[in-house]
CSV table of C-alpha atoms and ligand atoms in Angstrom, one decimal:
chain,number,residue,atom,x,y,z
A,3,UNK,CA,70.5,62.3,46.5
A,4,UNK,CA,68.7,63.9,49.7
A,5,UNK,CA,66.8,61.6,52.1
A,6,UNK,CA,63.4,62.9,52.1
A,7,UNK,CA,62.7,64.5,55.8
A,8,UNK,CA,61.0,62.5,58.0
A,9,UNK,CA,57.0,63.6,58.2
A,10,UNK,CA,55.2,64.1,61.4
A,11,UNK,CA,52.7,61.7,62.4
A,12,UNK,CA,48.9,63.3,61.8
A,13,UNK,CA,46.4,63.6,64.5
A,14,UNK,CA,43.3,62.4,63.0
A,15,UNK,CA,40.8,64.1,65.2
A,16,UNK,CA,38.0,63.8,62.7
A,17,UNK,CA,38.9,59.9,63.2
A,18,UNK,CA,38.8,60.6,67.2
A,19,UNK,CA,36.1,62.2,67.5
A,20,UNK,CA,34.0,60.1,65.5
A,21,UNK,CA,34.8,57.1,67.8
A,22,UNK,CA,33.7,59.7,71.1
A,23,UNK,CA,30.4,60.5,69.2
A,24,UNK,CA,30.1,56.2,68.7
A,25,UNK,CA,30.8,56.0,72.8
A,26,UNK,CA,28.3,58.9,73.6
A,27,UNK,CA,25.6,57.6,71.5
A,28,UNK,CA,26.4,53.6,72.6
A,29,UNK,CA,26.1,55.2,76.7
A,30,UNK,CA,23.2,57.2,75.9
A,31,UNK,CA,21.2,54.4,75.0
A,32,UNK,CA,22.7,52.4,77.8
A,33,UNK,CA,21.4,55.6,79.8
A,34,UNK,CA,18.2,55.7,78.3
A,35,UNK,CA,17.6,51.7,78.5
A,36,UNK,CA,18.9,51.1,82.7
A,37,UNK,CA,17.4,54.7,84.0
A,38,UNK,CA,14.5,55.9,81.5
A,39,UNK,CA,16.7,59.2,80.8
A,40,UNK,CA,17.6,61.0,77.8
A,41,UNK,CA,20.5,63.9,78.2
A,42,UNK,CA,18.3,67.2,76.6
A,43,UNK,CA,20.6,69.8,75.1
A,44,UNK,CA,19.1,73.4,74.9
A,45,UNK,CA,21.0,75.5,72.6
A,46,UNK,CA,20.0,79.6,72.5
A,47,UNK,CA,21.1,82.1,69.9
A,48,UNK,CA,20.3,85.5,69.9
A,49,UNK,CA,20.2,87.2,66.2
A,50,UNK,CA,21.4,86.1,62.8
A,51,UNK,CA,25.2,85.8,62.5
A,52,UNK,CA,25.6,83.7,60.1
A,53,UNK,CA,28.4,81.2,61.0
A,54,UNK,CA,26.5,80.9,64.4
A,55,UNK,CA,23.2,79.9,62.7
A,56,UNK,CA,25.3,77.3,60.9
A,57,UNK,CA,26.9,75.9,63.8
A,58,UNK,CA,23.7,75.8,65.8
A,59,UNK,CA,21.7,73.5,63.1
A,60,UNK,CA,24.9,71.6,63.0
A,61,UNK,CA,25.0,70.9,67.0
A,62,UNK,CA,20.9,70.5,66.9
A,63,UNK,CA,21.1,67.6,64.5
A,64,UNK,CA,24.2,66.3,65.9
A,65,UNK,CA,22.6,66.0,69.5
A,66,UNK,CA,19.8,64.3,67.7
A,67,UNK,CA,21.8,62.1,65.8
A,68,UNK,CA,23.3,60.8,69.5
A,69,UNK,CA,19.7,60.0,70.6
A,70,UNK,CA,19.5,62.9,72.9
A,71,UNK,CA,16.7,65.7,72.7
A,72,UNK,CA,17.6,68.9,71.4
A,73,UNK,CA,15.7,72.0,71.6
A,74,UNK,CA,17.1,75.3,69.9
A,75,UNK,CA,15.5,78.5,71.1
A,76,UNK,CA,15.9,81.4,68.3
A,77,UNK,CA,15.4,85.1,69.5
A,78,UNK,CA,16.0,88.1,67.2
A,79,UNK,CA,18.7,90.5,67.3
A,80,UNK,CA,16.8,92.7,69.0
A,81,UNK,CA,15.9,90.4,72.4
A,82,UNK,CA,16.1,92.1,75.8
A,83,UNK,CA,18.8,91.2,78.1
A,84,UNK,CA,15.7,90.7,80.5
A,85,UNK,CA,13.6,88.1,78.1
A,86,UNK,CA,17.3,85.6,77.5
A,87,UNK,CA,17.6,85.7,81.2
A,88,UNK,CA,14.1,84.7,81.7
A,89,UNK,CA,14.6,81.8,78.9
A,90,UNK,CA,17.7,81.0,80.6
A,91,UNK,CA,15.5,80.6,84.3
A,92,UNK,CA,12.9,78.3,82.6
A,93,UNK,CA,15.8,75.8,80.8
A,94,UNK,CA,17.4,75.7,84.2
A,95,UNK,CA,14.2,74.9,86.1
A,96,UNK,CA,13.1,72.4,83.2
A,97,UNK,CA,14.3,68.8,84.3
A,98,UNK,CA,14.2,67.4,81.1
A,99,UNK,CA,17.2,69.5,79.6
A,100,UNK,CA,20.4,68.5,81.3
A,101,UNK,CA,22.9,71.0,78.9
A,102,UNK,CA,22.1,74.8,78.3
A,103,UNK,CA,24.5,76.2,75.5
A,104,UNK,CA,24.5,80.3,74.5
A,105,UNK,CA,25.9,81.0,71.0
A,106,UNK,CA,28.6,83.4,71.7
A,107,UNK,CA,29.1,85.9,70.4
A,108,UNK,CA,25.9,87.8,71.6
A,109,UNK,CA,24.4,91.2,70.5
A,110,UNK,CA,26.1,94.1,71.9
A,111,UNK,CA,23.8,95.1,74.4
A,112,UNK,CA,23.6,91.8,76.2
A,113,UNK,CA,25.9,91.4,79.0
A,114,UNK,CA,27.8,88.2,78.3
A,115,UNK,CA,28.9,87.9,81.9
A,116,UNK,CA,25.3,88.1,83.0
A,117,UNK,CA,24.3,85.9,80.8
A,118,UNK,CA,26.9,82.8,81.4
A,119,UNK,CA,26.5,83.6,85.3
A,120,UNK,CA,22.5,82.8,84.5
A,121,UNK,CA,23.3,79.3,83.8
A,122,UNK,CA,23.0,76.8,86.4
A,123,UNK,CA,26.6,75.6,86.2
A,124,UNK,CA,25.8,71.5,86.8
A,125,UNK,CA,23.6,72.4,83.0
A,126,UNK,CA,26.9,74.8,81.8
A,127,UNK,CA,27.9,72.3,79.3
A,128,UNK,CA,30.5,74.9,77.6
A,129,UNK,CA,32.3,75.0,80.8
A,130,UNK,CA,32.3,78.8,81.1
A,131,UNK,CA,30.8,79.7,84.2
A,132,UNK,CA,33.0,81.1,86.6
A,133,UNK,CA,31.5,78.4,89.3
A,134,UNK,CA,33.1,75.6,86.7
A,135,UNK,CA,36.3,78.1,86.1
A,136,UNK,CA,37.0,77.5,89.7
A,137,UNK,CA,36.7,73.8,89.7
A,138,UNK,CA,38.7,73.5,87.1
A,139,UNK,CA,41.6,75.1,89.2
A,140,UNK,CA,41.0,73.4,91.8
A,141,UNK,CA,40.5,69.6,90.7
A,142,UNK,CA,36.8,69.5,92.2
A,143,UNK,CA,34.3,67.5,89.3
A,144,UNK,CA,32.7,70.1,87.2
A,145,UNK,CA,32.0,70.5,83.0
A,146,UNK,CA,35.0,71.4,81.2
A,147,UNK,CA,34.9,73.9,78.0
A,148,UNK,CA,34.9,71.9,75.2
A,149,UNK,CA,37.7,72.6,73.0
A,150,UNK,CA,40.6,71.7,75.3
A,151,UNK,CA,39.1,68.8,76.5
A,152,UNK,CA,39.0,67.8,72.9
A,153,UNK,CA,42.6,68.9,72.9
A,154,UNK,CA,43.5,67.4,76.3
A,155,UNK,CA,42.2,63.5,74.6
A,156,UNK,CA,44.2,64.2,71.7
A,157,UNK,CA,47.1,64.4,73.7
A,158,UNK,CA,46.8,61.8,75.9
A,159,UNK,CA,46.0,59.2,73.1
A,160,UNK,CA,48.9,60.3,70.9
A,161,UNK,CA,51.3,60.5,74.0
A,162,UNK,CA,50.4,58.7,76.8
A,163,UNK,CA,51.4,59.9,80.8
A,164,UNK,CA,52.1,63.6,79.9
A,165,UNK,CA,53.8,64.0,83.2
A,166,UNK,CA,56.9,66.4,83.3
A,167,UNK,CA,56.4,67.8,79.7
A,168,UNK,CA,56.6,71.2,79.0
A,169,UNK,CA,53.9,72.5,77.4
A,170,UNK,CA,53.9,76.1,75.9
A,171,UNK,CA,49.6,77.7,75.1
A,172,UNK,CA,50.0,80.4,72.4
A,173,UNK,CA,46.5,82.2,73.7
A,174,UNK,CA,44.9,83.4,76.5
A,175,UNK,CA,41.4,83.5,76.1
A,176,UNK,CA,38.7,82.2,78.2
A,177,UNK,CA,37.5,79.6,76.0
A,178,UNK,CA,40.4,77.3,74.9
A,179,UNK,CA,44.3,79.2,76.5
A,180,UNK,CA,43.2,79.7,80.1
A,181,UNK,CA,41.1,76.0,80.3
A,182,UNK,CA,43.7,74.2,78.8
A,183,UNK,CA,47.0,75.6,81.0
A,184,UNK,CA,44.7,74.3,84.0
A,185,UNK,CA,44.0,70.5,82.2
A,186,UNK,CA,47.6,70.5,81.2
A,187,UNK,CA,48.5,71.6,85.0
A,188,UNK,CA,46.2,68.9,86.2
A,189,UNK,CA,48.3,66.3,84.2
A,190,UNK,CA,51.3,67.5,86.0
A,191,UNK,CA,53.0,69.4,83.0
A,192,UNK,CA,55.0,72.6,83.4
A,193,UNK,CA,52.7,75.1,81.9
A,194,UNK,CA,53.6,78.6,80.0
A,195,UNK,CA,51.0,80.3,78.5
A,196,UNK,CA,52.2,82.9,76.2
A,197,UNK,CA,50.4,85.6,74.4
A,198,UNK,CA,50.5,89.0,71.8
A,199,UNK,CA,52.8,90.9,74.5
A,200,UNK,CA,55.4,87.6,75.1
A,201,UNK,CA,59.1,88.6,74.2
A,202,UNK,CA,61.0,86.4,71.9
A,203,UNK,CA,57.5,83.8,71.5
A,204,UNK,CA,59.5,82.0,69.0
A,205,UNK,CA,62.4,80.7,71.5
A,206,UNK,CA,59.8,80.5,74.0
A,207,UNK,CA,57.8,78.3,71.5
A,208,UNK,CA,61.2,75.8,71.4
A,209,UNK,CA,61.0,75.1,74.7
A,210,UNK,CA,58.0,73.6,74.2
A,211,UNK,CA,57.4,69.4,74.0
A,212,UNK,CA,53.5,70.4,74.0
A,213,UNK,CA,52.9,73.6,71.6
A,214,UNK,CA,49.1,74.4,71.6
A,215,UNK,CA,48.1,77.6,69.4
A,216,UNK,CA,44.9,79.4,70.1
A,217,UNK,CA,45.9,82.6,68.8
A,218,UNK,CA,43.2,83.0,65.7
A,219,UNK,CA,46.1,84.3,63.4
A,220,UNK,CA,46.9,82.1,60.3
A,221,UNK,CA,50.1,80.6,60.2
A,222,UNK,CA,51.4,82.8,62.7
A,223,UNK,CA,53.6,79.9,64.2
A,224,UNK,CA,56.3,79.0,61.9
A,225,UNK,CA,58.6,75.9,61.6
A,226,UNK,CA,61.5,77.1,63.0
A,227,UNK,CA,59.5,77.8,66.5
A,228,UNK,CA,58.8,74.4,66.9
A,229,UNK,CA,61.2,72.1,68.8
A,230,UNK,CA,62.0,69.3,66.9
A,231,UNK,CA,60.0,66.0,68.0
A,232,UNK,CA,57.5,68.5,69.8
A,233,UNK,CA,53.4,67.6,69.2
A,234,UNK,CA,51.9,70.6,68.1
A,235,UNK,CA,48.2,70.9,68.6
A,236,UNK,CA,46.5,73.8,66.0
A,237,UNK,CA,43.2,75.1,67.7
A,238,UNK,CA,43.5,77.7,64.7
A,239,UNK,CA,40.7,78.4,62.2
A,240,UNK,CA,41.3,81.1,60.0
A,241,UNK,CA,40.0,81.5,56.1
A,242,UNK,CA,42.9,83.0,53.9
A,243,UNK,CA,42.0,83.1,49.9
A,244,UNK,CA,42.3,80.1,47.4
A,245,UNK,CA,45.9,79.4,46.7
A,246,UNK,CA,44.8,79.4,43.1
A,247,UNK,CA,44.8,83.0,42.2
A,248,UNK,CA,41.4,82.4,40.0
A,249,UNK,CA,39.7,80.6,42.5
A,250,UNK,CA,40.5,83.7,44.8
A,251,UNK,CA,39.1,86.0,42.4
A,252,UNK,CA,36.0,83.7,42.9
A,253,UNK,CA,36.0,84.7,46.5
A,254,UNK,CA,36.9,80.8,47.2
A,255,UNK,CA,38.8,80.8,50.4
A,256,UNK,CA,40.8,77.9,52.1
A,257,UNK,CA,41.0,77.0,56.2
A,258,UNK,CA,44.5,77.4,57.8
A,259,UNK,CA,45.4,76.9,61.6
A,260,UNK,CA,47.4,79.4,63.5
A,261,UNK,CA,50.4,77.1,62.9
A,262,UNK,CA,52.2,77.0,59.2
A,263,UNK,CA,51.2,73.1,58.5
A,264,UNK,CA,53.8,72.2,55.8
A,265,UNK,CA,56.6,73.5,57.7
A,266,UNK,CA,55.7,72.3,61.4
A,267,UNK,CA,55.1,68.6,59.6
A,268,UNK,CA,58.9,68.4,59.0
A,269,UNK,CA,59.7,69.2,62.6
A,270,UNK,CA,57.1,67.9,64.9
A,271,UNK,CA,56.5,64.2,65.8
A,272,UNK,CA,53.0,65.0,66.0
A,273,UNK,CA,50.7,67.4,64.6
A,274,UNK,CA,47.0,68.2,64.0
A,275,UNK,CA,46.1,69.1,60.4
A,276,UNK,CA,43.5,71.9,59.8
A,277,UNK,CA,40.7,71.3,59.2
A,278,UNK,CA,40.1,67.8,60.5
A,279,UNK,CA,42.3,67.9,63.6
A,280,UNK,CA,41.1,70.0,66.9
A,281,UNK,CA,37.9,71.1,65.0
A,282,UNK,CA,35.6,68.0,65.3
A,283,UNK,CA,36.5,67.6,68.8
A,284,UNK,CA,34.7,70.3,70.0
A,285,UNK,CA,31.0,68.9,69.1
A,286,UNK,CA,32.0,65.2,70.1
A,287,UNK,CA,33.2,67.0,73.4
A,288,UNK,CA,29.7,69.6,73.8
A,289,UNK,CA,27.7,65.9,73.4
A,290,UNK,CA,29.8,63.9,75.7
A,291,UNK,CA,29.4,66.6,78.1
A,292,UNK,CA,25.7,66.6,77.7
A,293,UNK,CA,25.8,62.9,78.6
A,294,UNK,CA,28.0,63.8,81.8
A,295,UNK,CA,25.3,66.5,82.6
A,296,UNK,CA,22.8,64.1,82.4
A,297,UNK,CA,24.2,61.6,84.4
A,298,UNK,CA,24.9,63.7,87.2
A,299,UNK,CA,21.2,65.0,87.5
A,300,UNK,CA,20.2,61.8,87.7
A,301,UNK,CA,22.9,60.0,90.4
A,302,UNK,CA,23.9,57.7,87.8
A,303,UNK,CA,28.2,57.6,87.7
A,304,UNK,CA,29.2,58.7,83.7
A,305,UNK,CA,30.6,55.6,81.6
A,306,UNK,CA,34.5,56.2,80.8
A,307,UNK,CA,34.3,58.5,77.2
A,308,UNK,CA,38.2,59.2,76.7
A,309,UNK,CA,39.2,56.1,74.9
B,427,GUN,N1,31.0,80.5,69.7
B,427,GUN,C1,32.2,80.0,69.2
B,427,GUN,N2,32.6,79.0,69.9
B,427,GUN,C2,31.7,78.8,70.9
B,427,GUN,C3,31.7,77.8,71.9
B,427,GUN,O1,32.5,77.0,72.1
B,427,GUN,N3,30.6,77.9,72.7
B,427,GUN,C4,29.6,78.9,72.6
B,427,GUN,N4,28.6,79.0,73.4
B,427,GUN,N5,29.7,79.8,71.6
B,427,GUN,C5,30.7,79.7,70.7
């Protein structure tokens, strides 16, 4: 008889991140109780893309749901450059909105640099502005992009002191690879960040203790790139067709991460499953960043969120 190999430990992130909304809320009230404030989340899309629309309800009920305001601005496809920039001027001047959030991605003609530079970056509560790029590198305060800080908690509360690990980002973008070499930098790890033109990825992946993939290809990270014992954290969200080929024929699709699950669960100590792993970080993050917003406007020094 074969021993069974040993499982990775999940990383419940839909648990996680439910206990962050529960602090957010809890402080929010405290907020709104000691100082007479409630963080206001503005949220703008331009146009009708469908799986922005439903990710802006979901955020506008969400920030509700925490006892903050939440005002969602809807413009048509067809918006001038010049009318979100003067929406964008009126959120930033309005002192009851403490968190300005642009769907991306916007219509073609709209600049998106223009656009994220527009945003007062103490209200940038996605982190993107080039003013909170630079103090991320730099270690001054600022608001951090939402999905590797969601990451960056994960970590830390399945490992501990991350110091001296070696952490490999699969990724480069803006959003989630280049914010979360800097967090992981900032918690004294030796960062790699690796992307499509990396030679030999694979052995470059076993080197890893931390693997983080934010590559937005399905399974493209296979077991045997993963270093036994290694956490492996799956930013991935793709849809590939039902495994049941009648289901598929129903157009029924399935979510997979950017990491081959059942394979990196034999290898890893610790992984995050999708969906329910990195996923429901990212609004638990976008509210407790709101909150932080808030505070900050107002003098008060933010409650402790992280754990
Ligand atoms: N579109 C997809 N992800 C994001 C995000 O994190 N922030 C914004 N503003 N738009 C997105």
């Amino acid at each position: 008889m074969t021993a069974e190999p040993s499982r990775a430990t999940l990383i419940d992130g839909k648990a996680f991140a439910a206990g962050l909304v529960e602090r957010v809320t809890a402080a929010t009230a405290r907020l709104q109780s000691a100082h007479g404030l409630k963080p206001g989340l503005a949220v703008v899309i331009v146009g009708e893309d469908p799986a922005s629309q439903v990710y802006v309800r979901n955020k506008g009920e969400r920030t509700q749901a925490a006892g903050m305001r939440s005002d969602t601005h809807r413009l048509s496809e067809t918006t001038p450059q010049a009318d979100l920039l003067a929406l964008i001027a009126t959120l930033n001047a309005d002192s009851g909105i403490h968190g300005i959030l642009v769907q991306l991605p916007l219509p073609s003609h709209i600049d998106t640099a223009a656009v994220l530079a527009a945003i007062d970056p103490d209200k940038d509560v996605d982190g993107f502005h080039v003013v909170n790029v630079g103090r991320l590198a730099v270690g001054l305060p600022g608001l951090v992009p939402c999905t590797p800080l969601g990451c960056l908690m994960l970590l830390k509360n399945a490992l501990g002191d991350l110091t001296g690990l070696n952490a490999v980002i699969v990724g480069r973008s803006n959003i989630v690879g280049k914010p979360m070499a800097q967090l992981l930098l900032a918690e004294s790890c030796t960062v790699t960040i690796a992307h499509s033109r990396t030679r030999d990825l694979p052995a470059l992946c076993r080197t890893a203790d931390i693997l983080v993939a934010a590559v937005g290809r399905p399974e493209m990270i296979r077991g045997d790139w993963i270093r036994p014992g290694a956490t492996v954290i799956d930013v991935g969200i793709n849809r590939l067709p039902a495994r049941d080929p009648a289901r598929a024929a129903e157009g029924k699709t399935r979510l997979v991460g950017d990491v081959a699950f059942d394979e990196a669960a034999v290898v890893a100590q610790y992984v995050t499953p999708v969906p329910g792993g990195v996923g429901p970080m990212t609004i638990a993050c976008l509210l407790a960043n709101t909150y932080t917003a808030a505070c900050r406007a107002a003098g008060v020094t933010p409650e402790r969120l992280d754990a």
